[in-house]
Amino acid sequence: MSKRKKKRQKQVESVSHDPKKARRMWLYVALGILAVLIIGPVVVLSIYIDDWSRDLSTNHAETTRSHPNPLMQPQTISGDRTDITTKVSNAILEIPSWGIESITTEGKRTIIHATRTTKLFKFTDDIRVYINDVDDGVQITATSQSRVGKGDLGQNPRNIIELMTKVRELYKS
């Protein structure tokens, strides 16, 4: 038997013959598991949350001209509002976990009410896409709001970003 195997066997025997060492070993294992269970979710949340002050206290997001992220700004597209509404509706239906509740037209504006449902807890977010006639084409703006909770952990801005990314992909091709 090699020296390494003998040394390892001696360590195992010393632990198995000493109940205090065995208890201490299980305590360390239990503390390690507890640490992973507590620290793991915090690490996962820190990956998803961009703005802690906003994401823990706000469950609403909307496109604004002054937003630093271009995907959170209104998009203006040249074309006919009816055609763009059809394309945006089809884009929404391609996004997993999204669906369309209604499409209404009010004068120079079309409103698409879409929903997004989370897989795990089945939370629903309401997304409204406003397609407005403007001088140089059609402007697309959006809002997203969670139905429950005080904070959205950044999901509502991610909803708008996902939608606007899909719309940009649609009009680049």
Short mmCIF file of C-alpha atoms in Angstrom, two decimals:
data_model
loop_
_atom_site.label_atom_id
_atom_site.label_comp_id
_atom_site.label_asym_id
_atom_site.label_seq_id
_atom_site.Cartn_x
_atom_site.Cartn_y
_atom_site.Cartn_z
CA MET A 1 0.00 0.00 0.00
CA SER A 2 1.32 3.45 -0.88
CA LYS A 3 2.17 6.03 1.77
CA ARG A 4 -0.65 8.26 0.61
CA LYS A 5 -3.28 5.51 0.99
CA LYS A 6 -1.96 4.57 4.43
CA LYS A 7 -2.10 8.18 5.58
CA ARG A 8 -5.68 8.56 4.27
CA GLN A 9 -6.74 5.31 5.95
CA LYS A 10 -5.27 6.53 9.25
CA GLN A 11 -7.26 9.79 8.99
CA VAL A 12 -10.50 7.91 8.32
CA GLU A 13 -9.88 5.56 11.23
CA SER A 14 -9.10 8.44 13.60
CA VAL A 15 -12.37 10.18 12.69
CA SER A 16 -14.46 7.03 12.93
CA HIS A 17 -13.00 6.13 16.35
CA ASP A 18 -13.35 9.62 17.83
CA PRO A 19 -17.03 10.65 18.19
CA LYS A 20 -16.11 14.29 18.88
CA LYS A 21 -14.23 14.56 15.60
CA ALA A 22 -17.11 12.88 13.74
CA ARG A 23 -19.65 15.30 15.26
CA ARG A 24 -17.45 18.26 14.44
CA MET A 25 -17.09 17.03 10.86
CA TRP A 26 -20.90 16.80 10.46
CA LEU A 27 -21.27 20.26 11.99
CA TYR A 28 -18.89 21.66 9.37
CA VAL A 29 -20.80 19.87 6.62
CA ALA A 30 -24.14 21.23 7.91
CA LEU A 31 -22.73 24.76 8.19
CA GLY A 32 -21.36 24.49 4.65
CA ILE A 33 -24.74 23.42 3.28
CA LEU A 34 -26.47 26.21 5.21
CA ALA A 35 -23.98 28.77 3.85
CA VAL A 36 -24.64 27.61 0.28
CA LEU A 37 -28.41 27.82 0.82
CA ILE A 38 -28.14 31.38 2.14
CA ILE A 39 -25.36 32.76 -0.05
CA GLY A 40 -26.52 31.06 -3.27
CA PRO A 41 -29.76 33.03 -3.71
CA VAL A 42 -28.00 36.29 -2.84
CA VAL A 43 -25.43 35.64 -5.57
CA VAL A 44 -28.16 34.76 -8.09
CA LEU A 45 -30.12 37.91 -7.21
CA SER A 46 -27.03 40.07 -7.55
CA ILE A 47 -26.60 38.80 -11.11
CA TYR A 48 -30.15 39.74 -12.11
CA ILE A 49 -30.61 43.00 -10.22
CA ASP A 50 -29.11 46.03 -11.92
CA ASP A 51 -30.38 48.80 -9.67
CA TRP A 52 -31.09 47.67 -6.09
CA SER A 53 -32.88 50.88 -5.09
CA ARG A 54 -35.22 50.65 -8.08
CA ASP A 55 -35.69 46.90 -8.38
CA LEU A 56 -36.71 46.24 -4.77
CA SER A 57 -39.23 49.08 -4.56
CA THR A 58 -40.68 49.51 -8.07
CA ASN A 59 -42.85 47.13 -10.06
CA HIS A 60 -43.33 49.33 -13.12
CA ALA A 61 -41.13 50.31 -16.08
CA GLU A 62 -41.65 52.37 -19.22
CA THR A 63 -39.76 53.65 -22.21
CA THR A 64 -38.54 57.24 -21.89
CA ARG A 65 -36.48 59.43 -24.19
CA SER A 66 -33.99 60.22 -21.44
CA HIS A 67 -33.23 56.61 -20.45
CA PRO A 68 -29.51 55.75 -20.81
CA ASN A 69 -30.30 52.31 -22.33
CA PRO A 70 -31.35 52.75 -26.00
CA LEU A 71 -33.62 49.69 -25.68
CA MET A 72 -35.60 51.55 -22.99
CA GLN A 73 -36.22 54.50 -25.32
CA PRO A 74 -39.15 54.91 -27.76
CA GLN A 75 -38.44 53.57 -31.26
CA THR A 76 -39.56 55.38 -34.40
CA ILE A 77 -40.04 53.29 -37.52
CA SER A 78 -41.10 54.42 -40.98
CA GLY A 79 -44.13 52.61 -42.33
CA ASP A 80 -47.83 52.03 -41.94
CA ARG A 81 -49.19 51.65 -38.40
CA THR A 82 -51.39 48.68 -39.36
CA ASP A 83 -48.45 46.74 -40.86
CA ILE A 84 -46.20 47.58 -37.92
CA THR A 85 -48.94 46.51 -35.47
CA THR A 86 -49.15 43.14 -37.23
CA LYS A 87 -45.38 42.67 -37.18
CA VAL A 88 -45.08 43.68 -33.51
CA SER A 89 -47.95 41.34 -32.60
CA ASN A 90 -46.24 38.46 -34.38
CA ALA A 91 -42.96 39.31 -32.63
CA ILE A 92 -44.72 39.23 -29.24
CA LEU A 93 -46.17 35.81 -30.00
CA GLU A 94 -42.68 34.49 -30.81
CA ILE A 95 -41.35 35.39 -27.35
CA PRO A 96 -41.67 32.43 -24.94
CA SER A 97 -44.15 32.91 -22.05
CA TRP A 98 -45.72 35.96 -23.74
CA GLY A 99 -49.26 36.27 -25.05
CA ILE A 100 -51.59 38.93 -26.41
CA GLU A 101 -54.68 39.85 -24.41
CA SER A 102 -56.09 42.55 -26.70
CA ILE A 103 -55.38 44.99 -29.52
CA THR A 104 -57.32 48.26 -29.58
CA THR A 105 -57.17 51.26 -31.87
CA GLU A 106 -57.97 54.78 -30.65
CA GLY A 107 -57.57 57.41 -33.36
CA LYS A 108 -53.88 57.64 -34.26
CA ARG A 109 -52.86 55.07 -31.66
CA THR A 110 -52.94 51.29 -31.41
CA ILE A 111 -52.48 49.63 -28.03
CA ILE A 112 -51.37 46.03 -27.71
CA HIS A 113 -51.97 44.55 -24.26
CA ALA A 114 -49.61 41.62 -23.80
CA THR A 115 -48.81 39.48 -20.76
CA ARG A 116 -45.75 37.59 -19.66
CA THR A 117 -46.04 34.72 -17.17
CA THR A 118 -43.09 33.46 -15.14
CA LYS A 119 -42.40 29.74 -15.30
CA LEU A 120 -41.77 29.00 -11.64
CA PHE A 121 -44.37 30.97 -9.65
CA LYS A 122 -46.73 31.89 -12.54
CA PHE A 123 -46.54 35.64 -11.81
CA THR A 124 -48.04 37.76 -14.58
CA ASP A 125 -46.70 41.06 -15.90
CA ASP A 126 -48.88 43.34 -18.03
CA ILE A 127 -47.05 44.87 -20.99
CA ARG A 128 -48.70 47.60 -23.04
CA VAL A 129 -47.22 48.51 -26.40
CA TYR A 130 -48.31 51.87 -27.80
CA ILE A 131 -47.96 52.29 -31.55
CA ASN A 132 -48.54 55.97 -32.38
CA ASP A 133 -48.60 57.81 -35.71
CA VAL A 134 -45.97 60.57 -35.72
CA ASP A 135 -44.68 62.93 -38.43
CA ASP A 136 -41.77 60.72 -39.50
CA GLY A 137 -43.48 57.31 -39.21
CA VAL A 138 -44.70 55.31 -36.28
CA GLN A 139 -43.39 55.54 -32.72
CA ILE A 140 -43.37 52.46 -30.47
CA THR A 141 -43.40 52.95 -26.71
CA ALA A 142 -44.07 50.40 -23.99
CA THR A 143 -44.89 49.99 -20.31
CA SER A 144 -44.59 46.91 -18.15
CA GLN A 145 -46.11 46.38 -14.73
CA SER A 146 -46.20 43.44 -12.33
CA ARG A 147 -49.61 42.49 -11.02
CA VAL A 148 -48.33 41.61 -7.54
CA GLY A 149 -45.54 42.75 -5.26
CA LYS A 150 -43.74 45.98 -4.41
CA GLY A 151 -40.59 45.26 -6.39
CA ASP A 152 -39.99 43.42 -9.63
CA LEU A 153 -36.28 42.56 -9.20
CA GLY A 154 -35.73 44.23 -12.57
CA GLN A 155 -38.13 42.04 -14.54
CA ASN A 156 -40.24 44.87 -15.97
CA PRO A 157 -37.28 46.66 -17.58
CA ARG A 158 -36.12 43.26 -18.88
CA ASN A 159 -39.59 42.74 -20.41
CA ILE A 160 -39.34 46.03 -22.32
CA ILE A 161 -35.76 45.31 -23.37
CA GLU A 162 -36.78 41.86 -24.63
CA LEU A 163 -39.66 43.35 -26.62
CA MET A 164 -37.63 46.22 -28.09
CA THR A 165 -34.79 43.84 -28.99
CA LYS A 166 -37.27 41.68 -30.89
CA VAL A 167 -38.72 44.75 -32.66
CA ARG A 168 -35.22 45.92 -33.67
CA GLU A 169 -34.36 42.44 -34.99
CA LEU A 170 -37.60 42.53 -36.95
CA TYR A 171 -36.76 45.80 -38.67
CA LYS A 172 -33.06 45.16 -39.28
CA SER A 173 -33.84 42.30 -41.63
#
